PDB file of C-alpha atoms in Angstrom:
ATOM      1  CA  UNK Z  31      86.544 162.144 157.426  1.00 36.00           C
ATOM      2  CA  UNK Z  32      87.962 159.314 158.677  1.00 43.00           C
ATOM      3  CA  UNK Z  33      91.389 158.070 157.484  1.00 44.00           C
ATOM      4  CA  UNK Z  34      90.720 154.423 156.565  1.00 40.00           C
ATOM      5  CA  UNK Z  35      94.245 153.570 156.151  1.00 47.00           C
ATOM      6  CA  UNK Z  36      95.650 154.899 159.217  1.00 50.00           C
ATOM      7  CA  UNK Z  37      92.593 154.032 161.644  1.00 58.00           C
ATOM      8  CA  UNK Z  38      93.277 150.064 160.694  1.00 59.00           C
ATOM      9  CA  UNK Z  39      93.701 148.343 164.084  1.00 72.00           C
ATOM     10  CA  UNK Z  40      95.359 145.029 164.688  1.00 73.00           C
ATOM     11  CA  UNK Z  41      92.062 143.198 164.481  1.00 75.00           C
ATOM     12  CA  UNK Z  42      91.177 144.973 160.946  1.00 75.00           C
ATOM     13  CA  UNK Z  43      94.608 143.982 159.703  1.00 71.00           C
ATOM     14  CA  UNK Z  44      94.571 140.288 160.966  1.00 77.00           C
ATOM     15  CA  UNK Z  45      90.972 139.948 159.268  1.00 78.00           C
ATOM     16  CA  UNK Z  46      92.261 141.732 156.142  1.00 73.00           C
ATOM     17  CA  UNK Z  47      95.179 139.174 155.773  1.00 72.00           C
ATOM     18  CA  UNK Z  48      92.788 136.247 156.500  1.00 76.00           C
ATOM     19  CA  UNK Z  49      90.391 137.666 153.800  1.00 73.00           C
ATOM     20  CA  UNK Z  50      93.417 137.787 151.220  1.00 74.00           C
ATOM     21  CA  UNK Z  51      95.003 134.615 152.236  1.00 73.00           C
ATOM     22  CA  UNK Z  52      91.683 132.874 151.839  1.00 74.00           C
ATOM     23  CA  UNK Z  53      90.675 134.668 148.608  1.00 75.00           C
ATOM     24  CA  UNK Z  54      90.083 132.633 145.574  1.00 80.00           C
ATOM     25  CA  UNK Z  55      92.387 135.386 143.768  1.00 90.00           C
ATOM     26  CA  UNK Z  56      95.850 135.173 143.446  1.00 93.00           C
ATOM     27  CA  UNK Z  57      97.217 138.104 145.381  1.00 93.00           C
ATOM     28  CA  UNK Z  58     101.008 138.480 145.504  1.00 93.00           C
ATOM     29  CA  UNK Z  59     103.697 141.403 146.678  1.00 94.00           C
ATOM     30  CA  UNK Z  60     107.022 141.658 145.495  1.00 95.00           C
ATOM     31  CA  UNK Z  61     109.499 144.380 146.967  1.00 94.00           C
ATOM     32  CA  UNK Z  62     111.697 146.693 144.706  1.00 93.00           C
ATOM     33  CA  UNK Z  63     114.259 144.021 144.579  1.00 93.00           C
ATOM     34  CA  UNK Z  64     111.617 141.608 143.129  1.00 93.00           C
ATOM     35  CA  UNK Z  65     111.444 139.126 146.581  1.00 95.00           C
ATOM     36  CA  UNK Z  66     108.182 137.923 147.237  1.00 94.00           C
ATOM     37  CA  UNK Z  67     107.106 139.571 150.327  1.00 93.00           C
ATOM     38  CA  UNK Z  68     103.558 138.275 150.379  1.00 91.00           C
ATOM     39  CA  UNK Z  69     101.663 135.269 148.722  1.00 91.00           C
ATOM     40  CA  UNK Z  70      98.167 134.132 149.472  1.00 91.00           C
ATOM     41  CA  UNK Z  71      97.330 130.457 149.300  1.00 90.00           C
ATOM     42  CA  UNK Z  72      95.917 130.567 145.643  1.00 91.00           C
ATOM     43  CA  UNK Z  73      99.036 132.260 144.476  1.00 93.00           C
ATOM     44  CA  UNK Z  74     101.303 129.705 146.551  1.00 91.00           C
ATOM     45  CA  UNK Z  75      99.337 126.803 144.948  1.00 91.00           C
ATOM     46  CA  UNK Z  76      99.888 128.228 141.575  1.00 92.00           C
ATOM     47  CA  UNK Z  77     103.587 129.241 141.190  1.00 92.00           C
ATOM     48  CA  UNK Z  78     105.246 127.921 144.945  1.00 91.00           C
ATOM     49  CA  UNK Z  79     103.697 124.751 146.031  1.00 89.00           C
ATOM     50  CA  UNK Z  80     106.486 123.139 148.517  1.00 86.00           C
ATOM     51  CA  UNK Z  81     109.276 125.588 147.382  1.00 86.00           C
ATOM     52  CA  UNK Z  82     111.406 126.769 149.991  1.00 84.00           C
ATOM     53  CA  UNK Z  83     112.974 129.631 148.482  1.00 80.00           C
ATOM     54  CA  UNK Z  84     114.737 132.150 147.645  1.00 82.00           C
ATOM     55  CA  UNK Z  85     111.409 133.900 147.008  1.00 87.00           C
ATOM     56  CA  UNK Z  86     112.779 135.942 144.225  1.00 92.00           C
ATOM     57  CA  UNK Z  87     110.512 136.541 140.733  1.00 93.00           C
ATOM     58  CA  UNK Z  88     113.007 134.672 138.534  1.00 94.00           C
ATOM     59  CA  UNK Z  89     113.801 131.688 141.020  1.00 93.00           C
ATOM     60  CA  UNK Z  90     109.961 131.211 141.298  1.00 93.00           C
ATOM     61  CA  UNK Z  91     109.846 130.894 137.733  1.00 93.00           C
ATOM     62  CA  UNK Z  92     112.733 128.456 137.393  1.00 93.00           C
ATOM     63  CA  UNK Z  93     111.280 126.385 140.297  1.00 93.00           C
ATOM     64  CA  UNK Z  94     107.706 126.098 138.240  1.00 92.00           C
ATOM     65  CA  UNK Z  95     109.823 125.139 135.248  1.00 93.00           C
ATOM     66  CA  UNK Z  96     111.568 122.538 136.860  1.00 92.00           C
ATOM     67  CA  UNK Z  97     108.883 120.738 138.789  1.00 92.00           C
ATOM     68  CA  UNK Z  98     105.846 121.439 135.984  1.00 92.00           C
ATOM     69  CA  UNK Z  99     103.965 123.980 137.546  1.00 94.00           C
ATOM     70  CA  UNK Z 100     103.031 127.948 136.940  1.00 92.00           C
ATOM     71  CA  UNK Z 101     102.910 129.509 134.112  1.00 93.00           C
ATOM     72  CA  UNK Z 102     103.021 127.261 130.545  1.00 93.00           C
ATOM     73  CA  UNK Z 103     106.127 128.340 128.822  1.00 91.00           C
ATOM     74  CA  UNK Z 104     106.169 128.075 125.083  1.00 87.00           C
ATOM     75  CA  UNK Z 105     109.310 126.525 123.909  1.00 86.00           C
ATOM     76  CA  UNK Z 106     110.216 125.456 127.269  1.00 86.00           C
ATOM     77  CA  UNK Z 107     113.102 128.125 127.879  1.00 93.00           C
ATOM     78  CA  UNK Z 108     112.543 129.767 130.980  1.00 94.00           C
ATOM     79  CA  UNK Z 109     115.434 131.867 130.847  1.00 94.00           C
ATOM     80  CA  UNK Z 110     114.425 133.453 127.811  1.00 93.00           C
ATOM     81  CA  UNK Z 111     111.013 133.901 129.503  1.00 93.00           C
ATOM     82  CA  UNK Z 112     112.677 135.681 132.484  1.00 93.00           C
ATOM     83  CA  UNK Z 113     114.507 138.021 130.020  1.00 93.00           C
ATOM     84  CA  UNK Z 114     111.578 138.933 128.110  1.00 91.00           C
ATOM     85  CA  UNK Z 115     109.533 139.401 131.415  1.00 90.00           C
ATOM     86  CA  UNK Z 116     111.764 141.370 133.188  1.00 90.00           C
ATOM     87  CA  UNK Z 117     112.360 144.108 130.495  1.00 89.00           C
ATOM     88  CA  UNK Z 118     108.659 144.767 130.517  1.00 88.00           C
ATOM     89  CA  UNK Z 119     107.775 144.156 134.293  1.00 89.00           C
ATOM     90  CA  UNK Z 120     107.998 147.552 135.571  1.00 88.00           C
ATOM     91  CA  UNK Z 121     107.455 149.711 132.574  1.00 89.00           C
ATOM     92  CA  UNK Z 122     104.195 150.807 133.276  1.00 92.00           C
ATOM     93  CA  UNK Z 123     102.240 151.506 136.460  1.00 94.00           C
ATOM     94  CA  UNK Z 124      99.272 149.439 135.701  1.00 94.00           C
ATOM     95  CA  UNK Z 125      98.632 146.519 133.501  1.00 94.00           C
ATOM     96  CA  UNK Z 126      96.610 143.486 132.912  1.00 95.00           C
ATOM     97  CA  UNK Z 127      97.084 140.357 130.768  1.00 94.00           C
ATOM     98  CA  UNK Z 128      95.951 136.804 130.879  1.00 93.00           C
ATOM     99  CA  UNK Z 129      98.250 133.966 131.465  1.00 93.00           C
ATOM    100  CA  UNK Z 130      97.670 130.067 131.209  1.00 94.00           C
ATOM    101  CA  UNK Z 131      99.159 127.773 133.533  1.00 95.00           C
ATOM    102  CA  UNK Z 132     100.749 124.156 133.207  1.00 94.00           C
ATOM    103  CA  UNK Z 133      97.403 122.460 134.745  1.00 93.00           C
ATOM    104  CA  UNK Z 134      95.417 124.033 132.025  1.00 93.00           C
ATOM    105  CA  UNK Z 135      93.879 127.124 134.301  1.00 94.00           C
ATOM    106  CA  UNK Z 136      93.830 130.470 132.990  1.00 94.00           C
ATOM    107  CA  UNK Z 137      93.971 133.455 134.923  1.00 94.00           C
ATOM    108  CA  UNK Z 138      93.500 137.375 134.142  1.00 95.00           C
ATOM    109  CA  UNK Z 139      96.174 139.060 136.095  1.00 94.00           C
ATOM    110  CA  UNK Z 140      96.422 142.708 137.105  1.00 96.00           C
ATOM    111  CA  UNK Z 141      99.554 144.203 138.313  1.00 96.00           C
ATOM    112  CA  UNK Z 142     100.193 147.492 140.077  1.00 96.00           C
ATOM    113  CA  UNK Z 143     103.509 149.183 140.630  1.00 95.00           C
ATOM    114  CA  UNK Z 144     103.010 150.845 144.055  1.00 94.00           C
ATOM    115  CA  UNK Z 145     104.715 154.283 144.841  1.00 92.00           C
ATOM    116  CA  UNK Z 146     107.442 152.476 146.915  1.00 93.00           C
ATOM    117  CA  UNK Z 147     108.391 150.416 144.021  1.00 93.00           C
ATOM    118  CA  UNK Z 148     106.816 147.333 145.212  1.00 95.00           C
ATOM    119  CA  UNK Z 149     104.739 145.277 142.816  1.00 95.00           C
ATOM    120  CA  UNK Z 150     101.047 144.216 143.736  1.00 94.00           C
ATOM    121  CA  UNK Z 151      99.528 141.287 141.612  1.00 94.00           C
ATOM    122  CA  UNK Z 152      96.097 140.087 141.658  1.00 94.00           C
ATOM    123  CA  UNK Z 153      94.807 137.234 139.547  1.00 94.00           C
ATOM    124  CA  UNK Z 154      91.332 136.055 138.737  1.00 93.00           C
ATOM    125  CA  UNK Z 155      90.541 132.198 137.427  1.00 93.00           C
ATOM    126  CA  UNK Z 156      89.127 132.799 134.065  1.00 93.00           C
ATOM    127  CA  UNK Z 157      89.333 129.031 133.108  1.00 93.00           C
ATOM    128  CA  UNK Z 158      85.358 128.620 132.673  1.00 92.00           C
ATOM    129  CA  UNK Z 159      85.597 131.798 130.388  1.00 90.00           C
ATOM    130  CA  UNK Z 160      88.287 130.872 128.204  1.00 90.00           C
ATOM    131  CA  UNK Z 161      86.408 127.269 128.119  1.00 90.00           C
ATOM    132  CA  UNK Z 162      83.379 129.121 127.263  1.00 89.00           C
ATOM    133  CA  UNK Z 163      85.194 131.245 124.555  1.00 88.00           C
ATOM    134  CA  UNK Z 164      86.848 128.041 122.954  1.00 86.00           C
ATOM    135  CA  UNK Z 165      83.231 126.621 122.676  1.00 88.00           C
ATOM    136  CA  UNK Z 166      81.877 129.606 121.086  1.00 87.00           C
ATOM    137  CA  UNK Z 167      84.963 129.844 118.517  1.00 88.00           C
ATOM    138  CA  UNK Z 168      84.655 126.213 117.749  1.00 88.00           C
ATOM    139  CA  UNK Z 169      80.970 126.746 117.114  1.00 88.00           C
ATOM    140  CA  UNK Z 170      81.652 129.560 114.978  1.00 86.00           C
ATOM    141  CA  UNK Z 171      84.071 127.424 112.877  1.00 85.00           C
ATOM    142  CA  UNK Z 172      81.808 124.764 112.760  1.00 85.00           C
ATOM    143  CA  UNK Z 173      78.773 127.034 111.532  1.00 86.00           C
ATOM    144  CA  UNK Z 174      81.471 128.607 109.090  1.00 85.00           C
ATOM    145  CA  UNK Z 175      82.618 125.300 107.604  1.00 83.00           C
ATOM    146  CA  UNK Z 176      78.664 123.978 107.231  1.00 86.00           C
ATOM    147  CA  UNK Z 177      78.059 127.272 105.399  1.00 89.00           C
ATOM    148  CA  UNK Z 178      80.624 126.525 102.973  1.00 92.00           C
ATOM    149  CA  UNK Z 179      79.986 122.478 102.485  1.00 95.00           C
ATOM    150  CA  UNK Z 180      77.715 120.694 100.218  1.00 95.00           C
ATOM    151  CA  UNK Z 181      76.155 118.623 102.625  1.00 93.00           C
ATOM    152  CA  UNK Z 182      75.535 115.280 100.493  1.00 95.00           C
ATOM    153  CA  UNK Z 183      79.057 115.256  99.299  1.00 96.00           C
ATOM    154  CA  UNK Z 184      81.382 117.017 101.928  1.00 95.00           C
ATOM    155  CA  UNK Z 185      82.936 119.230  98.775  1.00 96.00           C
ATOM    156  CA  UNK Z 186      83.072 122.891  98.894  1.00 96.00           C
ATOM    157  CA  UNK Z 187      79.207 124.025  98.175  1.00 96.00           C
ATOM    158  CA  UNK Z 188      78.647 126.368  95.151  1.00 96.00           C
ATOM    159  CA  UNK Z 189      79.054 129.369  96.938  1.00 95.00           C
ATOM    160  CA  UNK Z 190      82.261 128.310  98.192  1.00 95.00           C
ATOM    161  CA  UNK Z 191      83.843 127.138  95.136  1.00 97.00           C
ATOM    162  CA  UNK Z 192      83.041 130.091  93.168  1.00 97.00           C
ATOM    163  CA  UNK Z 193      84.521 132.150  96.054  1.00 95.00           C
ATOM    164  CA  UNK Z 194      87.953 130.181  95.674  1.00 96.00           C
ATOM    165  CA  UNK Z 195      87.949 130.693  91.981  1.00 96.00           C
ATOM    166  CA  UNK Z 196      87.260 134.626  92.688  1.00 95.00           C
ATOM    167  CA  UNK Z 197      89.978 134.674  94.965  1.00 94.00           C
ATOM    168  CA  UNK Z 198      92.472 133.368  92.202  1.00 93.00           C
ATOM    169  CA  UNK Z 199      91.615 136.170  89.744  1.00 92.00           C
ATOM    170  CA  UNK Z 200      91.429 138.883  92.907  1.00 90.00           C
ATOM    171  CA  UNK Z 201      94.969 137.710  93.515  1.00 87.00           C
ATOM    172  CA  UNK Z 202      96.271 138.298  89.923  1.00 84.00           C
ATOM    173  CA  UNK Z 203      97.979 134.573  89.785  1.00 80.00           C
ATOM    174  CA  UNK Z 204      96.455 133.675  86.396  1.00 81.00           C
ATOM    175  CA  UNK Z 205      98.270 136.564  84.941  1.00 81.00           C
ATOM    176  CA  UNK Z 206     101.855 134.936  85.810  1.00 84.00           C
ATOM    177  CA  UNK Z 207     100.731 131.258  85.762  1.00 90.00           C
ATOM    178  CA  UNK Z 208      98.072 129.364  84.198  1.00 95.00           C
ATOM    179  CA  UNK Z 209      94.438 128.849  85.592  1.00 96.00           C
ATOM    180  CA  UNK Z 210      91.876 126.581  84.526  1.00 97.00           C
ATOM    181  CA  UNK Z 211      88.372 125.732  85.429  1.00 97.00           C
ATOM    182  CA  UNK Z 212      86.683 122.501  84.501  1.00 98.00           C
ATOM    183  CA  UNK Z 213      82.909 122.002  84.678  1.00 98.00           C
ATOM    184  CA  UNK Z 214      82.163 118.165  85.237  1.00 97.00           C
ATOM    185  CA  UNK Z 215      78.856 116.792  84.850  1.00 97.00           C
ATOM    186  CA  UNK Z 216      77.308 113.270  85.337  1.00 95.00           C
ATOM    187  CA  UNK Z 217      76.459 112.006  82.121  1.00 95.00           C
ATOM    188  CA  UNK Z 218      72.490 110.950  82.026  1.00 94.00           C
ATOM    189  CA  UNK Z 219      72.035 111.552  85.884  1.00 94.00           C
ATOM    190  CA  UNK Z 220      68.427 112.578  85.327  1.00 94.00           C
ATOM    191  CA  UNK Z 221      67.706 108.987  83.826  1.00 93.00           C
ATOM    192  CA  UNK Z 222      69.588 107.148  86.964  1.00 91.00           C
ATOM    193  CA  UNK Z 223      67.077 109.360  89.095  1.00 91.00           C
ATOM    194  CA  UNK Z 224      64.322 108.516  87.296  1.00 91.00           C
ATOM    195  CA  UNK Z 225      64.946 104.698  86.887  1.00 89.00           C
ATOM    196  CA  UNK Z 226      66.465 103.663  90.503  1.00 87.00           C
ATOM    197  CA  UNK Z 227      65.485 106.941  92.581  1.00 88.00           C
ATOM    198  CA  UNK Z 228      66.983 109.903  94.285  1.00 90.00           C
ATOM    199  CA  UNK Z 229      68.562 107.598  97.153  1.00 89.00           C
ATOM    200  CA  UNK Z 230      70.676 105.912  94.515  1.00 88.00           C
ATOM    201  CA  UNK Z 231      71.287 109.002  92.470  1.00 91.00           C
ATOM    202  CA  UNK Z 232      72.915 110.636  95.798  1.00 92.00           C
ATOM    203  CA  UNK Z 233      74.671 107.545  96.070  1.00 90.00           C
ATOM    204  CA  UNK Z 234      76.419 108.484  92.753  1.00 91.00           C
ATOM    205  CA  UNK Z 235      76.881 111.821  93.786  1.00 94.00           C
ATOM    206  CA  UNK Z 236      79.017 110.874  96.832  1.00 93.00           C
ATOM    207  CA  UNK Z 237      80.347 108.107  95.096  1.00 91.00           C
ATOM    208  CA  UNK Z 238      81.842 110.828  92.650  1.00 93.00           C
ATOM    209  CA  UNK Z 239      83.132 112.824  95.032  1.00 94.00           C
ATOM    210  CA  UNK Z 240      84.776 110.627  97.216  1.00 92.00           C
ATOM    211  CA  UNK Z 241      86.361 109.075  94.319  1.00 91.00           C
ATOM    212  CA  UNK Z 242      87.735 112.515  92.298  1.00 93.00           C
ATOM    213  CA  UNK Z 243      89.056 113.509  95.607  1.00 92.00           C
ATOM    214  CA  UNK Z 244      91.251 110.443  95.961  1.00 90.00           C
ATOM    215  CA  UNK Z 245      92.188 110.847  92.367  1.00 91.00           C
ATOM    216  CA  UNK Z 246      92.955 114.337  92.528  1.00 93.00           C
ATOM    217  CA  UNK Z 247      95.404 113.872  95.383  1.00 90.00           C
ATOM    218  CA  UNK Z 248      95.223 117.411  96.404  1.00 90.00           C
ATOM    219  CA  UNK Z 249      95.694 118.876  92.777  1.00 92.00           C
ATOM    220  CA  UNK Z 250      93.041 121.585  92.390  1.00 94.00           C
ATOM    221  CA  UNK Z 251      89.846 122.538  94.185  1.00 97.00           C
ATOM    222  CA  UNK Z 252      86.844 120.660  93.698  1.00 97.00           C
ATOM    223  CA  UNK Z 253      83.394 121.882  94.682  1.00 97.00           C
ATOM    224  CA  UNK Z 254      79.835 121.159  93.665  1.00 97.00           C
ATOM    225  CA  UNK Z 255      78.007 123.668  91.837  1.00 97.00           C
ATOM    226  CA  UNK Z 256      74.690 121.920  92.329  1.00 94.00           C
ATOM    227  CA  UNK Z 257      72.427 118.929  91.000  1.00 94.00           C
ATOM    228  CA  UNK Z 258      75.063 116.655  89.170  1.00 96.00           C
ATOM    229  CA  UNK Z 259      77.452 119.352  88.208  1.00 97.00           C
ATOM    230  CA  UNK Z 260      80.965 120.019  89.735  1.00 98.00           C
ATOM    231  CA  UNK Z 261      83.332 122.812  89.301  1.00 98.00           C
ATOM    232  CA  UNK Z 262      87.396 121.883  89.293  1.00 98.00           C
ATOM    233  CA  UNK Z 263      89.608 124.832  89.674  1.00 98.00           C
ATOM    234  CA  UNK Z 264      93.034 124.219  88.701  1.00 97.00           C
ATOM    235  CA  UNK Z 265      95.672 126.928  89.450  1.00 96.00           C
ATOM    236  CA  UNK Z 266      99.044 126.446  87.650  1.00 95.00           C
ATOM    237  CA  UNK Z 267      97.406 124.042  85.255  1.00 96.00           C
ATOM    238  CA  UNK Z 268      97.340 124.976  81.777  1.00 95.00           C
ATOM    239  CA  UNK Z 269      94.576 123.356  79.488  1.00 95.00           C
ATOM    240  CA  UNK Z 270      96.989 120.348  78.299  1.00 96.00           C
ATOM    241  CA  UNK Z 271      97.778 119.550  81.715  1.00 96.00           C
ATOM    242  CA  UNK Z 272      94.047 120.019  82.682  1.00 97.00           C
ATOM    243  CA  UNK Z 273      93.175 117.749  80.189  1.00 96.00           C
ATOM    244  CA  UNK Z 274      95.547 115.223  81.184  1.00 96.00           C
ATOM    245  CA  UNK Z 275      94.515 115.123  84.737  1.00 96.00           C
ATOM    246  CA  UNK Z 276      90.800 114.727  84.092  1.00 95.00           C
ATOM    247  CA  UNK Z 277      91.425 112.137  81.530  1.00 92.00           C
ATOM    248  CA  UNK Z 278      93.708 110.423  84.234  1.00 92.00           C
ATOM    249  CA  UNK Z 279      90.681 110.658  86.778  1.00 91.00           C
ATOM    250  CA  UNK Z 280      88.406 109.066  84.129  1.00 90.00           C
ATOM    251  CA  UNK Z 281      91.098 106.347  83.611  1.00 88.00           C
ATOM    252  CA  UNK Z 282      91.512 105.492  87.105  1.00 85.00           C
ATOM    253  CA  UNK Z 283      87.852 106.140  87.794  1.00 77.00           C
ATOM    254  CA  UNK Z 284      85.972 103.223  89.119  1.00 67.00           C
ATOM    255  CA  UNK Z 285      83.587 102.198  86.982  1.00 62.00           C
ATOM    256  CA  UNK Z 286      80.591 101.753  89.253  1.00 61.00           C
ATOM    257  CA  UNK Z 287      78.958 102.272  92.413  1.00 66.00           C
ATOM    258  CA  UNK Z 288      77.316 100.089  94.893  1.00 63.00           C
ATOM    259  CA  UNK Z 289      73.612 101.599  95.639  1.00 61.00           C
ATOM    260  CA  UNK Z 290      71.880 101.075  98.911  1.00 58.00           C
ATOM    261  CA  UNK Z 291      69.806  98.153  97.176  1.00 64.00           C
ATOM    262  CA  UNK Z 292      73.304  96.123  96.619  1.00 64.00           C
ATOM    263  CA  UNK Z 293      73.719  95.974  92.961  1.00 64.00           C
ATOM    264  CA  UNK Z 294      76.438  97.864  90.838  1.00 75.00           C
ATOM    265  CA  UNK Z 295      75.374 100.808  88.673  1.00 82.00           C
ATOM    266  CA  UNK Z 296      77.876 102.287  85.971  1.00 83.00           C
ATOM    267  CA  UNK Z 297      78.092 105.890  85.148  1.00 89.00           C
ATOM    268  CA  UNK Z 298      80.423 108.161  83.400  1.00 91.00           C
ATOM    269  CA  UNK Z 299      81.082 112.038  83.327  1.00 95.00           C
ATOM    270  CA  UNK Z 300      81.822 114.574  80.915  1.00 96.00           C
ATOM    271  CA  UNK Z 301      83.908 117.590  81.363  1.00 97.00           C
ATOM    272  CA  UNK Z 302      84.678 121.041  79.687  1.00 97.00           C
ATOM    273  CA  UNK Z 303      87.883 123.160  80.408  1.00 98.00           C
ATOM    274  CA  UNK Z 304      88.619 126.616  79.921  1.00 97.00           C
ATOM    275  CA  UNK Z 305      92.210 128.389  80.526  1.00 97.00           C
ATOM    276  CA  UNK Z 306      91.814 131.983  81.547  1.00 95.00           C
ATOM    277  CA  UNK Z 307      93.420 134.706  79.624  1.00 91.00           C
ATOM    278  CA  UNK Z 308      93.904 138.454  80.282  1.00 85.00           C
ATOM    279  CA  UNK Z 309      90.633 139.443  79.737  1.00 86.00           C
ATOM    280  CA  UNK Z 310      88.726 136.621  81.562  1.00 91.00           C
ATOM    281  CA  UNK Z 311      86.836 137.006  84.759  1.00 93.00           C
ATOM    282  CA  UNK Z 312      84.962 134.289  86.451  1.00 94.00           C
ATOM    283  CA  UNK Z 313      81.720 134.709  84.362  1.00 95.00           C
ATOM    284  CA  UNK Z 314      83.476 134.508  81.144  1.00 96.00           C
ATOM    285  CA  UNK Z 315      85.860 131.838  81.953  1.00 97.00           C
ATOM    286  CA  UNK Z 316      82.813 129.449  83.384  1.00 97.00           C
ATOM    287  CA  UNK Z 317      81.067 130.577  80.400  1.00 97.00           C
ATOM    288  CA  UNK Z 318      83.738 129.115  78.144  1.00 97.00           C
ATOM    289  CA  UNK Z 319      84.198 125.804  80.210  1.00 97.00           C
ATOM    290  CA  UNK Z 320      80.392 125.363  79.821  1.00 97.00           C
ATOM    291  CA  UNK Z 321      80.370 125.755  76.134  1.00 97.00           C
ATOM    292  CA  UNK Z 322      83.220 122.986  76.016  1.00 97.00           C
ATOM    293  CA  UNK Z 323      81.006 120.672  78.153  1.00 97.00           C
ATOM    294  CA  UNK Z 324      78.129 121.253  75.824  1.00 97.00           C
ATOM    295  CA  UNK Z 325      80.277 120.415  72.947  1.00 97.00           C
ATOM    296  CA  UNK Z 326      81.467 116.931  74.862  1.00 96.00           C
ATOM    297  CA  UNK Z 327      77.770 116.099  75.721  1.00 95.00           C
ATOM    298  CA  UNK Z 328      77.009 116.692  72.211  1.00 94.00           C
ATOM    299  CA  UNK Z 329      79.907 114.658  70.850  1.00 95.00           C
ATOM    300  CA  UNK Z 330      78.751 111.546  72.869  1.00 95.00           C
ATOM    301  CA  UNK Z 331      79.231 112.065  76.460  1.00 94.00           C
ATOM    302  CA  UNK Z 332      82.007 110.241  78.670  1.00 93.00           C
ATOM    303  CA  UNK Z 333      84.819 112.789  77.186  1.00 95.00           C
ATOM    304  CA  UNK Z 334      86.880 116.100  77.938  1.00 96.00           C
ATOM    305  CA  UNK Z 335      86.644 118.896  75.563  1.00 97.00           C
ATOM    306  CA  UNK Z 336      88.654 122.301  75.802  1.00 97.00           C
ATOM    307  CA  UNK Z 337      87.261 125.806  74.939  1.00 96.00           C
ATOM    308  CA  UNK Z 338      89.319 127.405  72.401  1.00 90.00           C
TER     309      UNK Z 338
END
């Protein structure tokens, strides 16, 4: 059985160094004093450039921070990075980690502590993989957002707004501060659809959602339950404050929406409010809010009623 290490002749050593030098991987060897003893072209291009030394690990990091090359340093404090890195640099025989460079590339670094105490690092370019990972993550986030969003109005859809209400109950915040739910319904919406068509009806729903978002100014969470019905979740609002808020929306609400056909179509809304009590859950709270909405409709519409 040949000893391939001791059998290496000068020609093989030359070709080995040539292969390492031209390798697309970033190869470096540091001695026991953390002085750079070998770096191939890829590694030099990443961390050294025209730097002429001294080639110690800390000084290479300082050089990179000064000229804008090498690893990206969060916060820009290279001395903190050096201190943090040196304390962990030789704690284990083998480790692997990813690092991003100032130029936007990502490398997967494998570091080995040799029996001599020298450090061998080999880095592989994973930039394409990171970009693919980012694309997949963005696609996942977009799909998740789409699954939670009503396509017509851009508001949280039924599933999402009910989840947000459930979250309030699950967290128990309604036990220490008020929580109200308001069901809002566009008045005589069926007549709008029947008279002017569904495109005009869709325009009314979009107009209502846009106007409410502007008037709410981040107060509460508004979502579309379906059809012409919306749910407003109001953490921290009692019934009196909720009534004032919704009536304020009505007072500031634009009186008409411009349809696709260029004419103005007046419309109004009714609302029912219920404030959560200790025994409430989502179902009972919404049942009471819906009953208050029914009362508002029965009393002539275009008004808000509060459940007892």
